[in-house]
PDB file of C-alpha atoms and ligand atoms in Angstrom:
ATOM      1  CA  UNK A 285       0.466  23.877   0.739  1.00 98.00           C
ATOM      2  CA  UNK A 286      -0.556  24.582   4.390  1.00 98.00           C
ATOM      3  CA  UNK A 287       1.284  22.127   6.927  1.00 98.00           C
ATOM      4  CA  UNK A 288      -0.447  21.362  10.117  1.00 99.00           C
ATOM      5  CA  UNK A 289       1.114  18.530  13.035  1.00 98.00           C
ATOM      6  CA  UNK A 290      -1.454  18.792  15.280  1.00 98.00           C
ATOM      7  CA  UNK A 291      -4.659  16.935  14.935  1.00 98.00           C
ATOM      8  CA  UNK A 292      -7.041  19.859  16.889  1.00 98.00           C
ATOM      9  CA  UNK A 293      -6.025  22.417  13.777  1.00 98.00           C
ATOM     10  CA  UNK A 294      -6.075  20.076  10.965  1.00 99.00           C
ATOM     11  CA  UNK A 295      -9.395  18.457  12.121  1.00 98.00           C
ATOM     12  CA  UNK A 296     -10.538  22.071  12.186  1.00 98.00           C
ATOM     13  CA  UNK A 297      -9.521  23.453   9.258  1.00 98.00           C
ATOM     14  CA  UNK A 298     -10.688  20.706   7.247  1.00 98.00           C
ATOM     15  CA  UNK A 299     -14.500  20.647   9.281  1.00 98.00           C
ATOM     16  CA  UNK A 300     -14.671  24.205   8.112  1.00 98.00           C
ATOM     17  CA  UNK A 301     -13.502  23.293   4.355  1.00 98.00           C
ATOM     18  CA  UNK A 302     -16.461  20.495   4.678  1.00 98.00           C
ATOM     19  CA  UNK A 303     -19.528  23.112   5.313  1.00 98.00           C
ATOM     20  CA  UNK A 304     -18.438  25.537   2.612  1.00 98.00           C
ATOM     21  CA  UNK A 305     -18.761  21.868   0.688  1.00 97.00           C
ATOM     22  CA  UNK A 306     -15.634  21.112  -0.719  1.00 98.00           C
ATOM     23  CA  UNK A 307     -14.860  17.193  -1.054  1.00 98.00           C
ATOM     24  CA  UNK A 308     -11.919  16.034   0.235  1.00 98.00           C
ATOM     25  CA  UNK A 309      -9.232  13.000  -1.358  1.00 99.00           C
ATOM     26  CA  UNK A 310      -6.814  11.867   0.932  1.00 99.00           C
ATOM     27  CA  UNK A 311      -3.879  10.240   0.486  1.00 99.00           C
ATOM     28  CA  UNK A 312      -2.298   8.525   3.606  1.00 99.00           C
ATOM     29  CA  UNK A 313       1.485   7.888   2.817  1.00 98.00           C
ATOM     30  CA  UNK A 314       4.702   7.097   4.839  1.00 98.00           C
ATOM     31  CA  UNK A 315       6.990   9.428   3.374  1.00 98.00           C
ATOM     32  CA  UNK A 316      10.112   8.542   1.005  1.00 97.00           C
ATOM     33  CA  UNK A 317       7.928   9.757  -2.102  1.00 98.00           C
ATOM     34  CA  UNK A 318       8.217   8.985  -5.268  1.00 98.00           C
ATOM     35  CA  UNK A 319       5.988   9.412  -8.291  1.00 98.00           C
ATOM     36  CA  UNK A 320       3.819   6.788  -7.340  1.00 98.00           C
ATOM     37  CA  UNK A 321       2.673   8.725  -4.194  1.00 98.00           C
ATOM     38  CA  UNK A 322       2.344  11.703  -6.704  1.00 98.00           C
ATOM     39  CA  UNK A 323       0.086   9.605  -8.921  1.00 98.00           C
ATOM     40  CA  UNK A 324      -2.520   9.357  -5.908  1.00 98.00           C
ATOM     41  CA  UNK A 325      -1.751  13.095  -5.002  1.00 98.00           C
ATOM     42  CA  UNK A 326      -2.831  14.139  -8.984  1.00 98.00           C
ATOM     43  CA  UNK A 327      -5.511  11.318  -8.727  1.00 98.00           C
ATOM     44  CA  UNK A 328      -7.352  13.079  -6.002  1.00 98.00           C
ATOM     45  CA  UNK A 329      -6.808  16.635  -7.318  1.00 98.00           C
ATOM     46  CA  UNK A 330      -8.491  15.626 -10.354  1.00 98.00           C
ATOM     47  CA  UNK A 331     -11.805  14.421  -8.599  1.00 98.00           C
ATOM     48  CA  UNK A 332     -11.870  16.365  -5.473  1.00 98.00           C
ATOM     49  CA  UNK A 333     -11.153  19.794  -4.583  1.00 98.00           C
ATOM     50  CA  UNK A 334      -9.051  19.751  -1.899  1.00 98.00           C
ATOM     51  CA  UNK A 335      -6.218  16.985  -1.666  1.00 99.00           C
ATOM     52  CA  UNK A 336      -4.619  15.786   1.947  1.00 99.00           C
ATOM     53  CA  UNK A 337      -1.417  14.136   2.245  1.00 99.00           C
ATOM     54  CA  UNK A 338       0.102  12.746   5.404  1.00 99.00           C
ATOM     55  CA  UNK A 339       3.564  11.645   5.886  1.00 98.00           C
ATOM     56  CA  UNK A 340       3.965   9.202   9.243  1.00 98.00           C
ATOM     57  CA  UNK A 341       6.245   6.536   9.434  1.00 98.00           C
ATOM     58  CA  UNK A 342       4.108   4.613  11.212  1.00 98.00           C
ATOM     59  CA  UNK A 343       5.567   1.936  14.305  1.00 97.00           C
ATOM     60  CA  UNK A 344       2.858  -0.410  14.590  1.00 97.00           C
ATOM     61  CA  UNK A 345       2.569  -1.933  11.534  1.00 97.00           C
ATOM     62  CA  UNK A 346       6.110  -2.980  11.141  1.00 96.00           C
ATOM     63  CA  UNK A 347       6.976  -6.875  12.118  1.00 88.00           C
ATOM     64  CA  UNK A 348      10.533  -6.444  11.801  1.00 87.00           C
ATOM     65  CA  UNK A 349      11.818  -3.295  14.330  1.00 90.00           C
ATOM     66  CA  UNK A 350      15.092  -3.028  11.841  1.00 87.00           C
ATOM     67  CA  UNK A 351      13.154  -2.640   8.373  1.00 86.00           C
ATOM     68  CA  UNK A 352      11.392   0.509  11.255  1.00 93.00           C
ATOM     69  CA  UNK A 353      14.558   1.211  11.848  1.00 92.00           C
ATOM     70  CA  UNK A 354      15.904   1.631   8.206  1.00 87.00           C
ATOM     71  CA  UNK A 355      12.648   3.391   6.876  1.00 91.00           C
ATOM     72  CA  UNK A 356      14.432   6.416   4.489  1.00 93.00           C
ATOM     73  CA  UNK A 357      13.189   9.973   5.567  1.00 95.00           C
ATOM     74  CA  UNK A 358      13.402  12.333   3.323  1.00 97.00           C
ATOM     75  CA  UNK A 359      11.135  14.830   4.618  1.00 98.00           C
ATOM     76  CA  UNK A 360      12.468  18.353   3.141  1.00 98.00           C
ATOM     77  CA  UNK A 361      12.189  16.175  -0.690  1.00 98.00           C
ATOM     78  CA  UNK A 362       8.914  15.058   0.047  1.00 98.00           C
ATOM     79  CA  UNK A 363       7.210  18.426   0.831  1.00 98.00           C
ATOM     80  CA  UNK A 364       8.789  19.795  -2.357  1.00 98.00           C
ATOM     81  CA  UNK A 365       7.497  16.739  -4.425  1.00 98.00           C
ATOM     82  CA  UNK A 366       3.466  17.586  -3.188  1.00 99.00           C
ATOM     83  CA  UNK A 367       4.236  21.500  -3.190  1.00 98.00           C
ATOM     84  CA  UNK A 368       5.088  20.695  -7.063  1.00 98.00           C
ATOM     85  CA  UNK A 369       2.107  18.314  -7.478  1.00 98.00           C
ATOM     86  CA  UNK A 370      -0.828  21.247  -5.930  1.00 98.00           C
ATOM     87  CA  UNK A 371      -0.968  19.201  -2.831  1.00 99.00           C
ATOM     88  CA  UNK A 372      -3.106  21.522  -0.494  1.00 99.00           C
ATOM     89  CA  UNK A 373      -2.266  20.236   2.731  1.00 99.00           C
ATOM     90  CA  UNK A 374       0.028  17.901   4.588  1.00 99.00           C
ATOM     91  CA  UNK A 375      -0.487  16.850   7.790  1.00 99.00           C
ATOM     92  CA  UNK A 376       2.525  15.750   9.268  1.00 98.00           C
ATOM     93  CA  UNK A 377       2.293  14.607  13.102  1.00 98.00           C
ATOM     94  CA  UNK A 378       4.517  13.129  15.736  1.00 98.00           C
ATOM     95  CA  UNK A 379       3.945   9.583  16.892  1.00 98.00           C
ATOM     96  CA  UNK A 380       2.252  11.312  20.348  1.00 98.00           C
ATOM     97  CA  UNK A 381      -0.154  12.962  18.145  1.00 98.00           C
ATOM     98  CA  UNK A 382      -1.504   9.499  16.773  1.00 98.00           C
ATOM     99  CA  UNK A 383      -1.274   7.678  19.693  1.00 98.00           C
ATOM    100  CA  UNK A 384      -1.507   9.941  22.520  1.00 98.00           C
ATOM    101  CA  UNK A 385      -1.515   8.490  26.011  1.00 98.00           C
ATOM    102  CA  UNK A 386      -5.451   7.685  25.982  1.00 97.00           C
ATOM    103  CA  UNK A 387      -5.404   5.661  22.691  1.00 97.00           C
ATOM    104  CA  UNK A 388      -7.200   2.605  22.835  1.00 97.00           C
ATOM    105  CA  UNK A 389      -5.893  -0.058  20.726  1.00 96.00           C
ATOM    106  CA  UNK A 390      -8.421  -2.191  19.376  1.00 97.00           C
ATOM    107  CA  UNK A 391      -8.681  -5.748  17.372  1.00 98.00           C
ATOM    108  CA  UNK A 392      -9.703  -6.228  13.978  1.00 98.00           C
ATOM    109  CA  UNK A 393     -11.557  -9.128  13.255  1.00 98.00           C
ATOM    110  CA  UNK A 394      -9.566  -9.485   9.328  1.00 98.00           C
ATOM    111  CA  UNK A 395     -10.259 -13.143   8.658  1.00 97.00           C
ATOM    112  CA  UNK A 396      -8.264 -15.222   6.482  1.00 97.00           C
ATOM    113  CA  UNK A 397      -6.910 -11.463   5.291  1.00 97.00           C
ATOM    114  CA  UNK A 398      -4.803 -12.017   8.043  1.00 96.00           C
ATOM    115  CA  UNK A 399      -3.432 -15.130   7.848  1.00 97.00           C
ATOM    116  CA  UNK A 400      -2.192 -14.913   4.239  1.00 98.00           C
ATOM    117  CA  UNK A 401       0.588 -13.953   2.172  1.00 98.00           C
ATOM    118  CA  UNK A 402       1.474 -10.347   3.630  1.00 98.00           C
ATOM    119  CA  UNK A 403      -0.367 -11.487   6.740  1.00 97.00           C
ATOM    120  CA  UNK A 404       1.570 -14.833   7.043  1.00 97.00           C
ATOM    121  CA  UNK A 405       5.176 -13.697   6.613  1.00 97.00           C
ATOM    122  CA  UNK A 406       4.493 -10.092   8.696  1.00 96.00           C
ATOM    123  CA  UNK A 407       2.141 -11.293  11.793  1.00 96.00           C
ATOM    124  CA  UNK A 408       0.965  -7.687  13.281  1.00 97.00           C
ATOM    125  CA  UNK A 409       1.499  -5.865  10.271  1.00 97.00           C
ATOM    126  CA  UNK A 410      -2.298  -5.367   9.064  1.00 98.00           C
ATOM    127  CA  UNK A 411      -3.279  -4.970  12.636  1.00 98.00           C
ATOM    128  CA  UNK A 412      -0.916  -1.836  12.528  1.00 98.00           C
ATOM    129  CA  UNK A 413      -2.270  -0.806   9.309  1.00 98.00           C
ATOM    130  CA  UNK A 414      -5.589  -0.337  10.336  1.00 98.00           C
ATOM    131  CA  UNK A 415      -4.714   1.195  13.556  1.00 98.00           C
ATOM    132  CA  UNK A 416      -2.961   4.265  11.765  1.00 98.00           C
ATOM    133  CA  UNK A 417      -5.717   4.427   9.197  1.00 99.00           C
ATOM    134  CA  UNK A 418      -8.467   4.105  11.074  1.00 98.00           C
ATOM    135  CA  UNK A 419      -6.424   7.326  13.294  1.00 98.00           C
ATOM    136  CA  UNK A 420      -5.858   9.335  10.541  1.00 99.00           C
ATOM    137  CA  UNK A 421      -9.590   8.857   9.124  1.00 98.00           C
ATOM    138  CA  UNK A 422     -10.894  10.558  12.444  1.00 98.00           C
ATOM    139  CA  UNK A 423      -8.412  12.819  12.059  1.00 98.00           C
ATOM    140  CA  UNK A 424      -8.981  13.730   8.398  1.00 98.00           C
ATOM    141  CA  UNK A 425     -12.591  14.206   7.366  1.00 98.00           C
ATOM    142  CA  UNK A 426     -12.497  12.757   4.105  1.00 98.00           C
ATOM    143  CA  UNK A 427     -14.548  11.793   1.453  1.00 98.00           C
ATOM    144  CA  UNK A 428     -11.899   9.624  -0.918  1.00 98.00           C
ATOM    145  CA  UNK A 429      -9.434   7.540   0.304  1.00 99.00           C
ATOM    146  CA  UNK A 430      -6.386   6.723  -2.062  1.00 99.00           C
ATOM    147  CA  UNK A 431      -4.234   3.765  -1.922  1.00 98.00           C
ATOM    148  CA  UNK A 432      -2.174   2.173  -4.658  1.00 98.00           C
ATOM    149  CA  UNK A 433      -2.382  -1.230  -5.842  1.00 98.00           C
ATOM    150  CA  UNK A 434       1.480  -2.205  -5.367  1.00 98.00           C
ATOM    151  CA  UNK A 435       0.168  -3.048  -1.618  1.00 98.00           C
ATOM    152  CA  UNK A 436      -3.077  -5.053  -2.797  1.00 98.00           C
ATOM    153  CA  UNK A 437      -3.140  -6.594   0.031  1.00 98.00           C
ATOM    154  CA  UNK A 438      -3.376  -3.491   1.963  1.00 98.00           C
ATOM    155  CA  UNK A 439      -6.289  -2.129   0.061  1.00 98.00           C
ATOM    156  CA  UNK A 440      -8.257  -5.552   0.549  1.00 98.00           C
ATOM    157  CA  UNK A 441      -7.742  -4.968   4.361  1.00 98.00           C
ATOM    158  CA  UNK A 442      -8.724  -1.323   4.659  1.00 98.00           C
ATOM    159  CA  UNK A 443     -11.811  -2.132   2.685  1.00 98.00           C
ATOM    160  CA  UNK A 444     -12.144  -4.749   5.064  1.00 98.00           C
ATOM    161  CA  UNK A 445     -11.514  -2.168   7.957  1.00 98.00           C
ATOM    162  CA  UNK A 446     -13.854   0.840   6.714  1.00 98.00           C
ATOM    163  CA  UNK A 447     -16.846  -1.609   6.661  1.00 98.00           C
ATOM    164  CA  UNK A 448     -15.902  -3.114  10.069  1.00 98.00           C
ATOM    165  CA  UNK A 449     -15.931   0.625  11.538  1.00 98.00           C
ATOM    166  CA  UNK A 450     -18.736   1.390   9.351  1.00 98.00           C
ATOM    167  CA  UNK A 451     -16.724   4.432   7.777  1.00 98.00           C
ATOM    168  CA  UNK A 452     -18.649   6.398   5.197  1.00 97.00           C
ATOM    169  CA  UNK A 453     -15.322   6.657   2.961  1.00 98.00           C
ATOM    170  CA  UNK A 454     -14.986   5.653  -0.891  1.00 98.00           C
ATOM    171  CA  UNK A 455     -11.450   3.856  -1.534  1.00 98.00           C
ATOM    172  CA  UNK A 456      -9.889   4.490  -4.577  1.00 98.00           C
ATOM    173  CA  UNK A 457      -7.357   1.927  -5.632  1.00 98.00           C
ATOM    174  CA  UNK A 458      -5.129   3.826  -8.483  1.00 98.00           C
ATOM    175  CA  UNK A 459      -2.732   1.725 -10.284  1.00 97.00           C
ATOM    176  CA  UNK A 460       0.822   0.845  -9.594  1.00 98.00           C
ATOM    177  CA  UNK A 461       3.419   3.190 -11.403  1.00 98.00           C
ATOM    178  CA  UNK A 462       6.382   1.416 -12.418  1.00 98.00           C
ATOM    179  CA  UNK A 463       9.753   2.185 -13.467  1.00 98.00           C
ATOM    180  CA  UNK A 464      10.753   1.972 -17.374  1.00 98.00           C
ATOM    181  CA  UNK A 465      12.094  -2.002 -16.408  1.00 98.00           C
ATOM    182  CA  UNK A 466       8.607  -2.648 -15.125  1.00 98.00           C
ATOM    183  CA  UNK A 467      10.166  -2.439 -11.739  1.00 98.00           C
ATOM    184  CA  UNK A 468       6.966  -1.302  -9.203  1.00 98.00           C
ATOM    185  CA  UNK A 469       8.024   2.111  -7.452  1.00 98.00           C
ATOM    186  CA  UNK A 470       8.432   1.903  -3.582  1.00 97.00           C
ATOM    187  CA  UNK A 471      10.392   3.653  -0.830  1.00 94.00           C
ATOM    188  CA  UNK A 472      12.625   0.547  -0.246  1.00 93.00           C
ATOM    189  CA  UNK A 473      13.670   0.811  -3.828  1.00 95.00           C
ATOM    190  CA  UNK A 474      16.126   3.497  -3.104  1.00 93.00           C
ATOM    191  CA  UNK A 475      18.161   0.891  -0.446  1.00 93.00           C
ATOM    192  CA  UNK A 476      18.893  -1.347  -3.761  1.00 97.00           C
ATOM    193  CA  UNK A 477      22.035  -1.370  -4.681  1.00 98.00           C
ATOM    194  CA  UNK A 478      22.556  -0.185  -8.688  1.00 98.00           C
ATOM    195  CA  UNK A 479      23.618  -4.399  -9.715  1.00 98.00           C
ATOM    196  CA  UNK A 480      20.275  -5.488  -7.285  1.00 98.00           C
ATOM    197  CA  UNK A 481      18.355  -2.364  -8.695  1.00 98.00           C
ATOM    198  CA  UNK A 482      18.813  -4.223 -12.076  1.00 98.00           C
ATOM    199  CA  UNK A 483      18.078  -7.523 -10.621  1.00 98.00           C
ATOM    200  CA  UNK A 484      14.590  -6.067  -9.379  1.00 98.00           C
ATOM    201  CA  UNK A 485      13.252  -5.871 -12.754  1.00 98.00           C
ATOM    202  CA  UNK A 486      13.039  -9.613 -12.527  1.00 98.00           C
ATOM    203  CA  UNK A 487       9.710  -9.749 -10.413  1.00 98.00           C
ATOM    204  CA  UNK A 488       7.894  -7.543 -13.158  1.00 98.00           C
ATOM    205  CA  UNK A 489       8.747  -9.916 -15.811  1.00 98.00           C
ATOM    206  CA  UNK A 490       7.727 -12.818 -13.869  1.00 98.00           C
ATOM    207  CA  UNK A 491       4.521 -11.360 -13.459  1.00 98.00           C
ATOM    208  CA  UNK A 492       4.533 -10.787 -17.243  1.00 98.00           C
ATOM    209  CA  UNK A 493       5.267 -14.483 -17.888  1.00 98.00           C
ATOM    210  CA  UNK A 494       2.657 -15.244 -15.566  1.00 98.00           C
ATOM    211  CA  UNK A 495      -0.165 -13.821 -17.193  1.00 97.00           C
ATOM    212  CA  UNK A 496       1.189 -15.028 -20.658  1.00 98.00           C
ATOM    213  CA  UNK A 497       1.420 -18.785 -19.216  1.00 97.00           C
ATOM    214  CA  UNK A 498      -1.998 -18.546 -17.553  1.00 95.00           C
ATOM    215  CA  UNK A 499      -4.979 -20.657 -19.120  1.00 91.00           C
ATOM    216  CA  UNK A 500      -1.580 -23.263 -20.754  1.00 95.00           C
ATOM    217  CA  UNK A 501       0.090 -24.805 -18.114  1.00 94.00           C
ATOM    218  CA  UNK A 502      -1.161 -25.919 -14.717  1.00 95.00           C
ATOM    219  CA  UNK A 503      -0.556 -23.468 -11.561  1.00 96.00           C
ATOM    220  CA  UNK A 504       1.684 -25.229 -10.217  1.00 96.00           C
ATOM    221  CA  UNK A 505       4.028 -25.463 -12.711  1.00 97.00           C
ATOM    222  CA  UNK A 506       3.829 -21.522 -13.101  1.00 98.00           C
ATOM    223  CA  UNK A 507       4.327 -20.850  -9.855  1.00 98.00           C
ATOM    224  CA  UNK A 508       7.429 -23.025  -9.426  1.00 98.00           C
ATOM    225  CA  UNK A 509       8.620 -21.429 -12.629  1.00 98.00           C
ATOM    226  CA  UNK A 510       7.914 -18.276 -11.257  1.00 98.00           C
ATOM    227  CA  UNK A 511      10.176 -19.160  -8.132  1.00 98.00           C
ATOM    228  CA  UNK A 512      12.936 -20.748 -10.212  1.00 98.00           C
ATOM    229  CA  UNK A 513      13.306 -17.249 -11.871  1.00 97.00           C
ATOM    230  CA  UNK A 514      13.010 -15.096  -9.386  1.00 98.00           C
ATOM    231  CA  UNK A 515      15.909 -17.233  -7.092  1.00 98.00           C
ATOM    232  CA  UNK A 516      18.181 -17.459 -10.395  1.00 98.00           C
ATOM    233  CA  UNK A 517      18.113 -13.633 -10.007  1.00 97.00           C
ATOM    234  CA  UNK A 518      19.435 -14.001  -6.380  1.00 97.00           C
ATOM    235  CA  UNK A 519      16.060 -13.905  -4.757  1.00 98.00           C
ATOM    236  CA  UNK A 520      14.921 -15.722  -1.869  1.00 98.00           C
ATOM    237  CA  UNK A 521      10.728 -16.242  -2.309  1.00 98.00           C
ATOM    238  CA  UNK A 522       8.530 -15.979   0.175  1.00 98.00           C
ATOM    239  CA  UNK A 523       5.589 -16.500  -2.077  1.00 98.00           C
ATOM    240  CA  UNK A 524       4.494 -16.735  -5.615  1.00 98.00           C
ATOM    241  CA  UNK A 525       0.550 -17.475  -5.605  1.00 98.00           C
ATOM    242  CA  UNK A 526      -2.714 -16.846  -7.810  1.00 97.00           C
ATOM    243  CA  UNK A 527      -5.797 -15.641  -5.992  1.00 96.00           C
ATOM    244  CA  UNK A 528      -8.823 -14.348  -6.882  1.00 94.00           C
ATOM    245  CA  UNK A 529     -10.013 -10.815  -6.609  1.00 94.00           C
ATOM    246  CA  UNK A 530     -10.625 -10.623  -2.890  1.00 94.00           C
ATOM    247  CA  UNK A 531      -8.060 -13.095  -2.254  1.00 96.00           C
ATOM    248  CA  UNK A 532      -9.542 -16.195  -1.899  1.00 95.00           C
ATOM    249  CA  UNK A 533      -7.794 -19.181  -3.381  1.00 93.00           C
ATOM    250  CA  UNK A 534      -8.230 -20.572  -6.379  1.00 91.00           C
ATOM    251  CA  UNK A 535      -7.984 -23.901  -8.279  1.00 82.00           C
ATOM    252  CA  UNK A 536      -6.868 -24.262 -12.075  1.00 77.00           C
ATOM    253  CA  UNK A 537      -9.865 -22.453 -13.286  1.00 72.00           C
ATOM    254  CA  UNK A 538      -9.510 -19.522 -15.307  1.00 69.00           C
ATOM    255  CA  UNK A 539     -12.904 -19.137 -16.538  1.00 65.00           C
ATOM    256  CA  UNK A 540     -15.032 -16.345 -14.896  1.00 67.00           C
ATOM    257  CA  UNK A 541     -13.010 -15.314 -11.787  1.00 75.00           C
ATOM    258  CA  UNK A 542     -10.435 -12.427 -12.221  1.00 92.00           C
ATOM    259  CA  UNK A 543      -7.132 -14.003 -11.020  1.00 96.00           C
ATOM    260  CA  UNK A 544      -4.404 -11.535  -9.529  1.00 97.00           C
ATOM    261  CA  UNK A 545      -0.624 -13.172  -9.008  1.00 98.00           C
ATOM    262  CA  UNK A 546       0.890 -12.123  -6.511  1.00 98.00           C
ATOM    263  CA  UNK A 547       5.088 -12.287  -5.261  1.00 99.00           C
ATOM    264  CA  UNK A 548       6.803 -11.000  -2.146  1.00 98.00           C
ATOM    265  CA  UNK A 549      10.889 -12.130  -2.568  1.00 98.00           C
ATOM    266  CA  UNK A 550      13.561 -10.420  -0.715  1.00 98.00           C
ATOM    267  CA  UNK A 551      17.229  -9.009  -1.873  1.00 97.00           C
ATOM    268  CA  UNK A 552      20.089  -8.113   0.530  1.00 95.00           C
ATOM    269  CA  UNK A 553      17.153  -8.048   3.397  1.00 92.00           C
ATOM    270  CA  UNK A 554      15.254  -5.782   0.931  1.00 93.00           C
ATOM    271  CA  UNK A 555      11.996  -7.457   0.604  1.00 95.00           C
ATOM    272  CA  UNK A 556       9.875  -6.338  -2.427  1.00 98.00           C
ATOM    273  CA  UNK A 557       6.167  -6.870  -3.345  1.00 98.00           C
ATOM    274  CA  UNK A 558       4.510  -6.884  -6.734  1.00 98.00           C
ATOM    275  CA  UNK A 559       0.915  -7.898  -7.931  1.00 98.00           C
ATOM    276  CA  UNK A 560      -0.660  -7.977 -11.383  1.00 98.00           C
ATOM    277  CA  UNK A 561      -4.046  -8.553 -12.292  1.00 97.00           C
ATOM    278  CA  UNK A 562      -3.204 -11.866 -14.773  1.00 97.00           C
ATOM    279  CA  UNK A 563      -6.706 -12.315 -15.650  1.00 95.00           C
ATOM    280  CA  UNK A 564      -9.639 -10.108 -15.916  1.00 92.00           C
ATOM    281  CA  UNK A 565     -13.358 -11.108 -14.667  1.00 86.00           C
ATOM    282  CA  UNK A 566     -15.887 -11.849 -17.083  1.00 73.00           C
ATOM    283  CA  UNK A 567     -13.794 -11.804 -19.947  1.00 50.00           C
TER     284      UNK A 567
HETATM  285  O1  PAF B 799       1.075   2.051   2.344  1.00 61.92           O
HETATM  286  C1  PAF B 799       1.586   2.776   3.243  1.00 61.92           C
HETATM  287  O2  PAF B 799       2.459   3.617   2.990  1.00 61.92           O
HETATM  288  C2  PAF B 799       1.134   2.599   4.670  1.00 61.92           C
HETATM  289  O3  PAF B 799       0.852   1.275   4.955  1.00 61.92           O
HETATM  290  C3  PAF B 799      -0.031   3.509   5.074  1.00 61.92           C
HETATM  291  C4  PAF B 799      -1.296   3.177   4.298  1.00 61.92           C
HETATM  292  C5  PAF B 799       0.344   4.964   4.832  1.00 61.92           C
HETATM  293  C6  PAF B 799      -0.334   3.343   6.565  1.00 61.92           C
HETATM  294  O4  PAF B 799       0.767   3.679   7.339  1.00 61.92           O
END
């Protein structure tokens, strides 16, 4: 795996990778890998032939400065884990590199993206989000973007973003890897403590129960199950809802329209996210 931090040799290396054709997959990460990551890194190698991985803990896009703060780096771990998955290269810059002195900031005009559940509780944070992306993408010629599903959310919003900035880039949303308790992988799993570790597990069966209870009871009453659970489990909620696909609300219909639940609860000041597509559209 070659490892380039500056943007003038990566951008150049991979220009020159582009004429003698090769397709590129990227996979934009913030380091603290786990196999999830390494899903998207295997993902890419499998329809591309050369595979990008960058690893920046990016400032912008986090609301709270501590959770910044408190972001694990494990950076000697994390070049082993994509050595050991046939990464091929990792850029890895410094926050100058990304936002040098004549970076413009810009606005994105997300919509309701914005002002909903990620966007609600985390004002700024999709903003940030597309800033790095949008950075990296001019920085990394590629041709397939990978993001996982854990941050659905986040993948509605870059698709948002690529067709604001008119990016020729396909996004490929793999699926979210999950523990043997169901538990979805992140980087914030590892600040759990082993008895809230065990807790966490909680938010994948709710999600379960979910989809099982969909189409019987009203919405509501799911949803305020759904919260019940996850607080007897010593979580505060910050949301349980249903949506559809792209997000939109819903009423109690579940007749054509995929539904996707959706839960963001915190532990100890560890907040966790989980989605799961509850029902499928068309069925
Ligand atoms: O999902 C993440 O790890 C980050 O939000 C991303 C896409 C790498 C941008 O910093």
């Amino acid at each position: 795996m070659i490892i380039f931090k500056k943007e003038v040799d990566v951008h150049a290396f991979l220009l020159n990778k582009k004429q003698e054709k090769q397709t590129i997959g990227f996979v934009p990460t913030m380091g603290a890998l786990h196999e999830g990551h390494i899903s998207l890194i295997h993902k890419s190698k499998s329809i591309n032939t050369l595979t990008v991985c960058s690893i920046f803990v990016n400032p912008t896009q986090f609301n709270n400065p501590q959770d910044f703060e408190k972001y694990p780096i494990t950076i000697d771990e994390d070049i082993l884990m994509l050595e050991d998955a046939g990464c091929d290269v990792l850029f890895l810059p410094s926050t100058h590199e990304i936002y040098p002195d004549h970076f413009v900031k810009i606005n994105y005009d997300l919509g309701y993206l914005e002002t909903i559940l990620e966007g609600k509780y985390r004002p700024g944070h999709f903003q940030g989000v597309c800033m790095v992306v949008e950075r990296l993408l001019q920085i990394i010629p590629c041709d397939v973007l990978f993001l996982g599903q854990k941050d659905y959310q986040q993948c509605m919003v870059i698709d948002k973003m690529l067709s604001l900035r008119k990016m020729n880039v396909e996004l490929n949303i793999a699926e979210t890897i999950r523990e043997a308790d169901g538990l979805a992988m992140s980087s914030r799993n590892r600040r759990l403590s082993p008895e809230e570790r065990t807790q966490s597990a909680v938010i994948f069966k709710t999600l379960i129960e979910i989809k099982d209870k969909i189409g019987k009871i009203p919405f509501d009453s799911i949803i305020a199950d759904s919260k019940k659970n996850l607080e007897d489990f010593g979580f505060d909620v910050d949301y349980v809802e249903l949506k559809d696909y792209y997000l939109h609300p819903i009423e109690n219909d579940t007749s054509n329209k995929g539904i996707v639940a959706l839960i963001a609860a915190t532990i100890n000041n560890i907040r966790l996210i989980d989605n799961m597509i509850v029902v499928e559209k068309n069925r």
